GROMACS .gro file of C-alpha atoms in nm:
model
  349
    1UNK     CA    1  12.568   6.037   9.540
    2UNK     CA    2  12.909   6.213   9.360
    3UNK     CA    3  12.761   6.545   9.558
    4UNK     CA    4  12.655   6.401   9.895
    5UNK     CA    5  13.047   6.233   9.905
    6UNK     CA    6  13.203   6.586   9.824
    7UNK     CA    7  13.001   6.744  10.136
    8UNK     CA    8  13.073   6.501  10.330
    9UNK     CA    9  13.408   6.457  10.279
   10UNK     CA   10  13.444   6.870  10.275
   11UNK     CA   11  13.249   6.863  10.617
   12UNK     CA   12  13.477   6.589  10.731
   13UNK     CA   13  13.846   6.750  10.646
   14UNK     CA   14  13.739   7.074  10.841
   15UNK     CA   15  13.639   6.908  11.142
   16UNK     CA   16  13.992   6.700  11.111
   17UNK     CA   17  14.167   7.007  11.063
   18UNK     CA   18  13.982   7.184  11.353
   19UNK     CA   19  14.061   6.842  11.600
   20UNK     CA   20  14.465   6.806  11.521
   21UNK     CA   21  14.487   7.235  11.601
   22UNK     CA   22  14.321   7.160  11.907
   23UNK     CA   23  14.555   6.889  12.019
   24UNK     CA   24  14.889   7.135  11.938
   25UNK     CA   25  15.012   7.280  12.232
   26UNK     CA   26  14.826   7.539  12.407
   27UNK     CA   27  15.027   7.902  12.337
   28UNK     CA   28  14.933   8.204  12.500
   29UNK     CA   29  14.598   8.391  12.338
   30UNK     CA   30  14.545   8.711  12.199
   31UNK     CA   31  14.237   8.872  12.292
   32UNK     CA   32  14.129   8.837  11.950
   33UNK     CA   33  14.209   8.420  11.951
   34UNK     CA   34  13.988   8.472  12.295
   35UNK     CA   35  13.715   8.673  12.164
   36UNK     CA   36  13.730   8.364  11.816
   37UNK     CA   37  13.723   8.079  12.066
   38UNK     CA   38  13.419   8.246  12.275
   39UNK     CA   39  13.252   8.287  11.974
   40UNK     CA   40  13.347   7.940  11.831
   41UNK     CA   41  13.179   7.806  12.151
   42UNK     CA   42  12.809   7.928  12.051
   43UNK     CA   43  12.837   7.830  11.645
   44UNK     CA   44  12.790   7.515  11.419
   45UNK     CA   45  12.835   7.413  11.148
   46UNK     CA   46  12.652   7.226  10.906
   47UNK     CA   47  12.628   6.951  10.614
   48UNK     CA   48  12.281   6.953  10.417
   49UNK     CA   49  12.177   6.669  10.209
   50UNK     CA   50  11.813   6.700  10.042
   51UNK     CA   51  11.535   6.566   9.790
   52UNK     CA   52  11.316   6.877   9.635
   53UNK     CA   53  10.981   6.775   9.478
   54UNK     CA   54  10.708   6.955   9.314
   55UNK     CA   55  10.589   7.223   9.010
   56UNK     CA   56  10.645   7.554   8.935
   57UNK     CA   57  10.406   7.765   8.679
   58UNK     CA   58  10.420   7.979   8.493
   59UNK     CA   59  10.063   8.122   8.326
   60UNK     CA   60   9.937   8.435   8.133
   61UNK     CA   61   9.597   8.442   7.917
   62UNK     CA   62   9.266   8.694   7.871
   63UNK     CA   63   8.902   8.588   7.808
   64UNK     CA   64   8.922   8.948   7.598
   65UNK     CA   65   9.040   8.901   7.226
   66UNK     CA   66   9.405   8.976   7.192
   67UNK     CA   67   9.608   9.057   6.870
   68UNK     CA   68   9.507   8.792   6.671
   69UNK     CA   69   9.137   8.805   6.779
   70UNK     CA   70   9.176   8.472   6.992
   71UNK     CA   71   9.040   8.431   7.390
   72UNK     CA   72   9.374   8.239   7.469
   73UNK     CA   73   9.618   8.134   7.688
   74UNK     CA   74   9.916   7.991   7.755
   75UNK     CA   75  10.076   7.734   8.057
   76UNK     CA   76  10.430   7.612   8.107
   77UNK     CA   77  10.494   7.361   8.365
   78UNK     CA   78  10.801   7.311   8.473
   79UNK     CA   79  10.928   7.019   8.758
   80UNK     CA   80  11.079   7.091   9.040
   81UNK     CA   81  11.227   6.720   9.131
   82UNK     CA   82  11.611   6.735   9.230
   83UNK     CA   83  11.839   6.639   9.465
   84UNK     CA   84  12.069   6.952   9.609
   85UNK     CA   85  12.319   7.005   9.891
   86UNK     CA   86  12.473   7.262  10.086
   87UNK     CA   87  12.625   7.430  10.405
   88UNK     CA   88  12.525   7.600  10.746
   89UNK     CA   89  12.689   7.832  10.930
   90UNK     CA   90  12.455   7.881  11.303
   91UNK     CA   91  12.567   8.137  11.587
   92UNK     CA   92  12.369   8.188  11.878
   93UNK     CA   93  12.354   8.457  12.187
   94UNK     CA   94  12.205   8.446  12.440
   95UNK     CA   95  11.832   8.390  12.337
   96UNK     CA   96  11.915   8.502  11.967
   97UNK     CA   97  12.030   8.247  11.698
   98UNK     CA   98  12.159   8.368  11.367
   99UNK     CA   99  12.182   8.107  11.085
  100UNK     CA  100  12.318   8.165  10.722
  101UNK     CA  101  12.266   7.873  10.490
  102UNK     CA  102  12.324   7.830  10.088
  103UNK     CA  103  12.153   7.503   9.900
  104UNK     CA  104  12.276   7.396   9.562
  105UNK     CA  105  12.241   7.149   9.288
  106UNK     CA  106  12.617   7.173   9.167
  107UNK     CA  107  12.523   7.115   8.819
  108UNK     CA  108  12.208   7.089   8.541
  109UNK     CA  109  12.036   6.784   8.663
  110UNK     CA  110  11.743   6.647   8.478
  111UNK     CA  111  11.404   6.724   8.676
  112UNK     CA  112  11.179   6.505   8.441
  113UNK     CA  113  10.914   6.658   8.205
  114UNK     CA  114  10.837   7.002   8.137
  115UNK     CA  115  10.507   7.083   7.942
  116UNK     CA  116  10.410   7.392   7.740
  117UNK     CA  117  10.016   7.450   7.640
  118UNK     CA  118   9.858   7.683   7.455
  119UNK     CA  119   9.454   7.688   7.511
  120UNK     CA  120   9.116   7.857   7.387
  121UNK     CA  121   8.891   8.061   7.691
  122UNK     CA  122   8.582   8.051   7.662
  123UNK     CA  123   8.252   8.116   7.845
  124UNK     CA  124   8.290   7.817   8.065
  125UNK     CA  125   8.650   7.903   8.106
  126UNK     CA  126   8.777   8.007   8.484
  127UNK     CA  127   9.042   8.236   8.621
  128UNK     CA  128   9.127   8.242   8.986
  129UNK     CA  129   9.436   8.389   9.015
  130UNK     CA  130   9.411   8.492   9.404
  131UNK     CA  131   9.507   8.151   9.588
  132UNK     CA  132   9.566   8.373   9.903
  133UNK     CA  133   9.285   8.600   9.938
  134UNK     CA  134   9.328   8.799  10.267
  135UNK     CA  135   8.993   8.964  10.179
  136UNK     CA  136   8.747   8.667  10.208
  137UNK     CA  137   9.009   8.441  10.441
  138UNK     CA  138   9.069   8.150  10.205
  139UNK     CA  139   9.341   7.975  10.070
  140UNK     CA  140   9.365   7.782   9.741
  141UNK     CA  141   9.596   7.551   9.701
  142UNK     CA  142   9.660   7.472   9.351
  143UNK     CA  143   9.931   7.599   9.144
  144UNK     CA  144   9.692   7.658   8.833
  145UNK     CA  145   9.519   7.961   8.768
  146UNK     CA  146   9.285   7.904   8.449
  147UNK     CA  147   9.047   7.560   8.408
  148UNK     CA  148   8.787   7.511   8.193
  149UNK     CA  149   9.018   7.548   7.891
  150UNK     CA  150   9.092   7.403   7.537
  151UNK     CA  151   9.425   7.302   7.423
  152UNK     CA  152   9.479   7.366   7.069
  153UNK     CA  153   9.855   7.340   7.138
  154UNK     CA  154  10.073   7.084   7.352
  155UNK     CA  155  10.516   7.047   7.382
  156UNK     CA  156  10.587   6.798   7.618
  157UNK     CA  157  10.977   6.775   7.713
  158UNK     CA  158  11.283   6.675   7.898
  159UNK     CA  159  11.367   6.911   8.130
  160UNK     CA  160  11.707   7.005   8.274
  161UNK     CA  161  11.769   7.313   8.562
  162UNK     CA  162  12.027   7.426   8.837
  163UNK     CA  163  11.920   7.578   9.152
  164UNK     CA  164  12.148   7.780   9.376
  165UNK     CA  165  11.958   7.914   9.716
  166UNK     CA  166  12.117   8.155   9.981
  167UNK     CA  167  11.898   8.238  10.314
  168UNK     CA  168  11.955   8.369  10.623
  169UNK     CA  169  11.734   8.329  10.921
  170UNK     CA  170  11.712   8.511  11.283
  171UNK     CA  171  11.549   8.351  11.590
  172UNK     CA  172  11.409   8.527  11.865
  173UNK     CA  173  11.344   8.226  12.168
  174UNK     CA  174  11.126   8.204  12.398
  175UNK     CA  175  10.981   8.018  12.783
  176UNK     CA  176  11.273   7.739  12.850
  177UNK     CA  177  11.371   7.716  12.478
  178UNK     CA  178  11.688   7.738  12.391
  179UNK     CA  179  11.909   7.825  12.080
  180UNK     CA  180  12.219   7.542  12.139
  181UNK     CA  181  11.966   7.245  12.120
  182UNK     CA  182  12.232   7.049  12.392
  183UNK     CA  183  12.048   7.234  12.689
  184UNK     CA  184  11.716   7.070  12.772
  185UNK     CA  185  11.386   7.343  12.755
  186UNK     CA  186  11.130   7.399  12.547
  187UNK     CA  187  10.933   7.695  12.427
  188UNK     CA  188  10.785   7.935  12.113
  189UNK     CA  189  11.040   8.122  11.895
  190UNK     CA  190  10.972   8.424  11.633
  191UNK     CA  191  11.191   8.360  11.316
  192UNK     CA  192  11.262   8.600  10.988
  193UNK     CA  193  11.477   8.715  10.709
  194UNK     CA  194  11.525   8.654  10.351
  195UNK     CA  195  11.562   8.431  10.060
  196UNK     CA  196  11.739   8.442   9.757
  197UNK     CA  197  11.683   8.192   9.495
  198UNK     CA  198  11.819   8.146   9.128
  199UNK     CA  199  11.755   7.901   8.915
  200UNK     CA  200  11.721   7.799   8.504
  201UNK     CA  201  11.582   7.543   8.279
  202UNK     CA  202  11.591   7.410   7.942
  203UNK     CA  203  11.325   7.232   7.774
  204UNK     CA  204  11.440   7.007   7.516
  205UNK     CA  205  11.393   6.724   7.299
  206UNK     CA  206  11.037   6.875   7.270
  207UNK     CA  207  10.727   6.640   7.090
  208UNK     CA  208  10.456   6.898   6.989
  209UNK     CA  209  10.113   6.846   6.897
  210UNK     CA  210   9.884   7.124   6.712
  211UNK     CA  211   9.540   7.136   6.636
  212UNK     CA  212   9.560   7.169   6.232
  213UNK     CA  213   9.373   7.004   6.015
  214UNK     CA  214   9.550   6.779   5.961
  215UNK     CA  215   9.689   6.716   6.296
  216UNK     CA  216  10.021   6.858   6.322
  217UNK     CA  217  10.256   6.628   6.583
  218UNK     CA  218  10.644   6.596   6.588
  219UNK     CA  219  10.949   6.705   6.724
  220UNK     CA  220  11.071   7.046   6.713
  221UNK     CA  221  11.424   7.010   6.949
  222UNK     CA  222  11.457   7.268   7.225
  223UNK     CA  223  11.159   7.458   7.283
  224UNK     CA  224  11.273   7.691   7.578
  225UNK     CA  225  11.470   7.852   7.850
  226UNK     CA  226  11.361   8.020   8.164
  227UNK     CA  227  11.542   8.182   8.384
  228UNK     CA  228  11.426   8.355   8.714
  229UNK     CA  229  11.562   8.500   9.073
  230UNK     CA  230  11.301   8.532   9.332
  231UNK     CA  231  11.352   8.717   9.684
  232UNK     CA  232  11.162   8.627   9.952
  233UNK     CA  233  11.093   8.741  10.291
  234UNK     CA  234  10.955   8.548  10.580
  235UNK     CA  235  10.831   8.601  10.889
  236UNK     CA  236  10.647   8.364  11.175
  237UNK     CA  237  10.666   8.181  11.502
  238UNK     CA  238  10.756   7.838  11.603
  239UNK     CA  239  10.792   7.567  11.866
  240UNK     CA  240  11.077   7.384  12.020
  241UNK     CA  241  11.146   7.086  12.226
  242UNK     CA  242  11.475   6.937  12.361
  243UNK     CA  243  11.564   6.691  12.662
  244UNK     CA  244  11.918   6.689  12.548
  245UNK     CA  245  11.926   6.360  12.401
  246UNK     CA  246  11.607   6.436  12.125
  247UNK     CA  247  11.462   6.764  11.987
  248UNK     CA  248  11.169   6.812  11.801
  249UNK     CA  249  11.060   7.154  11.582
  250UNK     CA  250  10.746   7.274  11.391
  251UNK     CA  251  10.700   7.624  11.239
  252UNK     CA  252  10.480   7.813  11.028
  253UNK     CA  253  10.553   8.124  10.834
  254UNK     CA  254  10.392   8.345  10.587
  255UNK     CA  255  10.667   8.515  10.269
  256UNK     CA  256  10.623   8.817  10.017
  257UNK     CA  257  10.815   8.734   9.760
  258UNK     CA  258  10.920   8.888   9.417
  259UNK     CA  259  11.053   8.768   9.132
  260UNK     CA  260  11.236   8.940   8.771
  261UNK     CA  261  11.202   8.596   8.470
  262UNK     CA  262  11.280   8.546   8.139
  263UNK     CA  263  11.116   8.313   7.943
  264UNK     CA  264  11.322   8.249   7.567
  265UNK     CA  265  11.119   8.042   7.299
  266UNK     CA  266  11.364   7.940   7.044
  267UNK     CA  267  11.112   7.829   6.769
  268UNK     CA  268  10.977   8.159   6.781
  269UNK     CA  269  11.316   8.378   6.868
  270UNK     CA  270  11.046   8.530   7.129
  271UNK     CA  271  11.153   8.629   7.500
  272UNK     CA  272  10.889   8.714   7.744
  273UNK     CA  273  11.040   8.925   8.064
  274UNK     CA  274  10.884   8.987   8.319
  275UNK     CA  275  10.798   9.091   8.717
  276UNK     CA  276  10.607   8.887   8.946
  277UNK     CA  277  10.528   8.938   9.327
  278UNK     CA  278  10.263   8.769   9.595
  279UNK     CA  279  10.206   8.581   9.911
  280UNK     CA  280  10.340   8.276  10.027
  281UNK     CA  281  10.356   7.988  10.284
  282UNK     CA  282  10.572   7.779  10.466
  283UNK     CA  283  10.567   7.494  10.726
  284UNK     CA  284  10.852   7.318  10.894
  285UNK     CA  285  10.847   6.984  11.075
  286UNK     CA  286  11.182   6.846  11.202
  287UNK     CA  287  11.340   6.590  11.465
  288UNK     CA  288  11.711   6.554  11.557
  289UNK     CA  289  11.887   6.295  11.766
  290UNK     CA  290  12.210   6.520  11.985
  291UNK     CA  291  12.541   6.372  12.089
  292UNK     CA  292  12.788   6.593  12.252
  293UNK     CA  293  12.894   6.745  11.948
  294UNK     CA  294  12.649   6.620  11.681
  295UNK     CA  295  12.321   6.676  11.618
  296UNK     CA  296  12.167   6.432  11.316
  297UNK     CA  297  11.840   6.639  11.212
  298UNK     CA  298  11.571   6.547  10.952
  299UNK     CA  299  11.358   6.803  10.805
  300UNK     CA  300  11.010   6.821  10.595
  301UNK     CA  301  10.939   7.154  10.444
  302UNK     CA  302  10.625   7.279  10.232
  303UNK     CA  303  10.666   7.569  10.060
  304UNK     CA  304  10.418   7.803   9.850
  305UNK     CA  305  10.473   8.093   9.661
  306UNK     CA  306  10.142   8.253   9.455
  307UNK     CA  307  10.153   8.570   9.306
  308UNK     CA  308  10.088   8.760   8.921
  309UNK     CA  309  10.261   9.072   8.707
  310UNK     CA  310  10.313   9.141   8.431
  311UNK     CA  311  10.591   9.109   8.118
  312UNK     CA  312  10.710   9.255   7.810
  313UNK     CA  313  10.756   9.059   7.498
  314UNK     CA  314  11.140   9.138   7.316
  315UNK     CA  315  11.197   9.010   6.972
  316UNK     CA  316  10.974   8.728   6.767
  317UNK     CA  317  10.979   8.570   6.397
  318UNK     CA  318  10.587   8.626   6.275
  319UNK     CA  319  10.429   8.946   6.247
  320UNK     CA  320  10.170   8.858   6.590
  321UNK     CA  321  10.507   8.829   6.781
  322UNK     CA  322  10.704   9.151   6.669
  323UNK     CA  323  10.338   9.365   6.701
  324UNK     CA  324  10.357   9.239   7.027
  325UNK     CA  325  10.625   9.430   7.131
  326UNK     CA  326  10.477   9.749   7.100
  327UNK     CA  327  10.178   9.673   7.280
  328UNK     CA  328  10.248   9.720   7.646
  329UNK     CA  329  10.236   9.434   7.907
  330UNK     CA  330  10.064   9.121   7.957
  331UNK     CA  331   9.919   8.993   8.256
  332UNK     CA  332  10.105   8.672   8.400
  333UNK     CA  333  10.029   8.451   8.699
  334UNK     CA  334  10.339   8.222   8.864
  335UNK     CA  335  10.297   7.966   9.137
  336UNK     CA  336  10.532   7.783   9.336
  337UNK     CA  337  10.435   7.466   9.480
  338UNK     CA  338  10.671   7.245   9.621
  339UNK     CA  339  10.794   7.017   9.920
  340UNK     CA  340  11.168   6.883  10.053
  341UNK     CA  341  11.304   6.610  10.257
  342UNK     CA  342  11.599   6.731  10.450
  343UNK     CA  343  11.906   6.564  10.638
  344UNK     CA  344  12.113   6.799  10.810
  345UNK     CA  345  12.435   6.707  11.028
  346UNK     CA  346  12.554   6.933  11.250
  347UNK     CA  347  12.897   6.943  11.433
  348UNK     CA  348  12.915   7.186  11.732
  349UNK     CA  349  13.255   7.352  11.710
   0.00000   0.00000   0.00000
């Protein structure tokens, strides 16, 4: 609520500021006030208020024996449940629209429960790391990669994380459709352009269970930190519908994405670093209500990344973990699934 009130009242103090300018009196204009008013005329500018939910994964493991002779692998889960805001900035020409946006959390908030597992492969044991297989034209939908497993390890934890997201988007419009959503038409549109995302978490206040004999359960405090920044790139098409009074949107596009992690377990003074890169999907289904110089929008997104690399283990305590760094890379798998619920209010400057 503290961060919706701080947008809102940032949002609010422009548009102020913008209204009493407008009501000095009118001076003579330079070309360049001309050029800033015509261009003022075709922009917007935007408050975003939102509710993220969903996982993302992180996953590496071999059905080969590794260093210490075990078929074994290892899953961190980490939630993806926050609430964020953020700002707009829209221009349009013409048939063109140009929109740069940036989506925070502020702050660590807590996103619920993070889980690390370490598990035994065996013969019954499955890997399907290709969720988007071009190849054979499927799609899987899951954000795990191995089942069939055994855990002989299990952390379960609070989680805390910040997200910071920056994106800017092009429109190409077609048929009636048009980019200033006050002029009635409807139509397809091709969008693209890129992603940047950022974000961290902390898993702490850790219980862990082992499979010793006996049973080894307790807590151990913080177990981790992980840290990644992930550009994407999408591309697709789209369909609009206005009347002037109510618009409606849906679009579908398809990202490659890559990311650069690090993943720091503090019992074991062990960092995993890594690359990742892949495929990914997303859909957009939206309606807005316009006023003269408002538009009230709400958004649903669903959003997929799936992809694998590979990473590099830096530094360790036992003598599995500090061999390990000498050994070349491991395989990983990360997946990205997630969903938001968007409110987006728009003043037309």
């Amino acid at each position: 609520m503290k961060i919706q009130i701080r947008i809102i009242t940032l949002v609010f103090c422009l548009f102020a500021t913008a209204k009493l300018a407008a009501q000095e009196p009118a001076a003579p204009q330079t070309k360049f006030q001309a050029l800033l008013s015509e261009l003022m005329t075709r922009s917007s500018i935007t408050g975003i208020f939102g509710e993220n939910g969903g996982q993302h994964i992180f996953e590496s493991g071999t059905k080969f024996p590794n260093l210490s002779g075990l078929k074994a692998g290892s899953r961190i889960t980490y939630n993806r449940e926050f609430e964020y805001g953020g700002i707009g900035l829209k221009h349009w020409w013409e048939t063109w629209e140009m929109n740069l946006e940036y989506r925070t959390t502020f702050k660590n908030q807590r996103t619920g429960e993070g889980r690390d597992e370490d598990f035994f492969l065996g013969s019954v044991s499955r890997e399907k790391g290709t969720k988007i297989d071009f190849a054979n034209t499927s799609f899987y939908d899951t954000p795990y990669t191995f089942t069939g497993t055994q855990n002989f390890a299990d952390g379960r934890g609070k989680l805390k994380m910040k997200d910071d997201r920056i994106g800017f988007l092009a429109r190409k419009y077609f048929g009636t459709a048009n980019p200033d959503p006050r002029k009635p038409g409807s139509g397809f549109y091709l969008t693209g352009g890129a992603y940047y995302t950022y974000y961290k978490y902390y898993l702490y206040d850790v219980m862990q269970w082992i499979a010793t004999a006996p049973v080894t359960y307790g807590p151990i405090g913080i177990g981790l930190s992980y840290s990644i920044s992930t550009w994407e790139v999408p591309l697709g098409f789209g369909y609009r519908y206005s009347n002037g009074t109510w618009m409606l949107e849906a679009s579908l596009s398809g990202n490659v994405w890559y990311s650069h992690f690090r993943d720091y377990h503090y019992q074991r003074n062990l960092n995993f670093i890594g690359d990742s890169s892949g495929f990914g999907l997303e859909t957009n289904l939206g309606a807005g209500y316009i006023l003269p110089s408002w538009l009230f929008f709400v958004k649903l997104t669903e959003h997929r990344l799936y992809g694998e690399g590979s990473f590099q283990t830096q530094g360790g305590l036992s003598r599995e973990d500090v061999i390990s760094n000498y050994s070349g890379s491991y395989r990983n798998y990360l997946s990205t699934k997630q969903f938001s619920v968007e409110l987006q209010v728009s003043h037309f400057l």
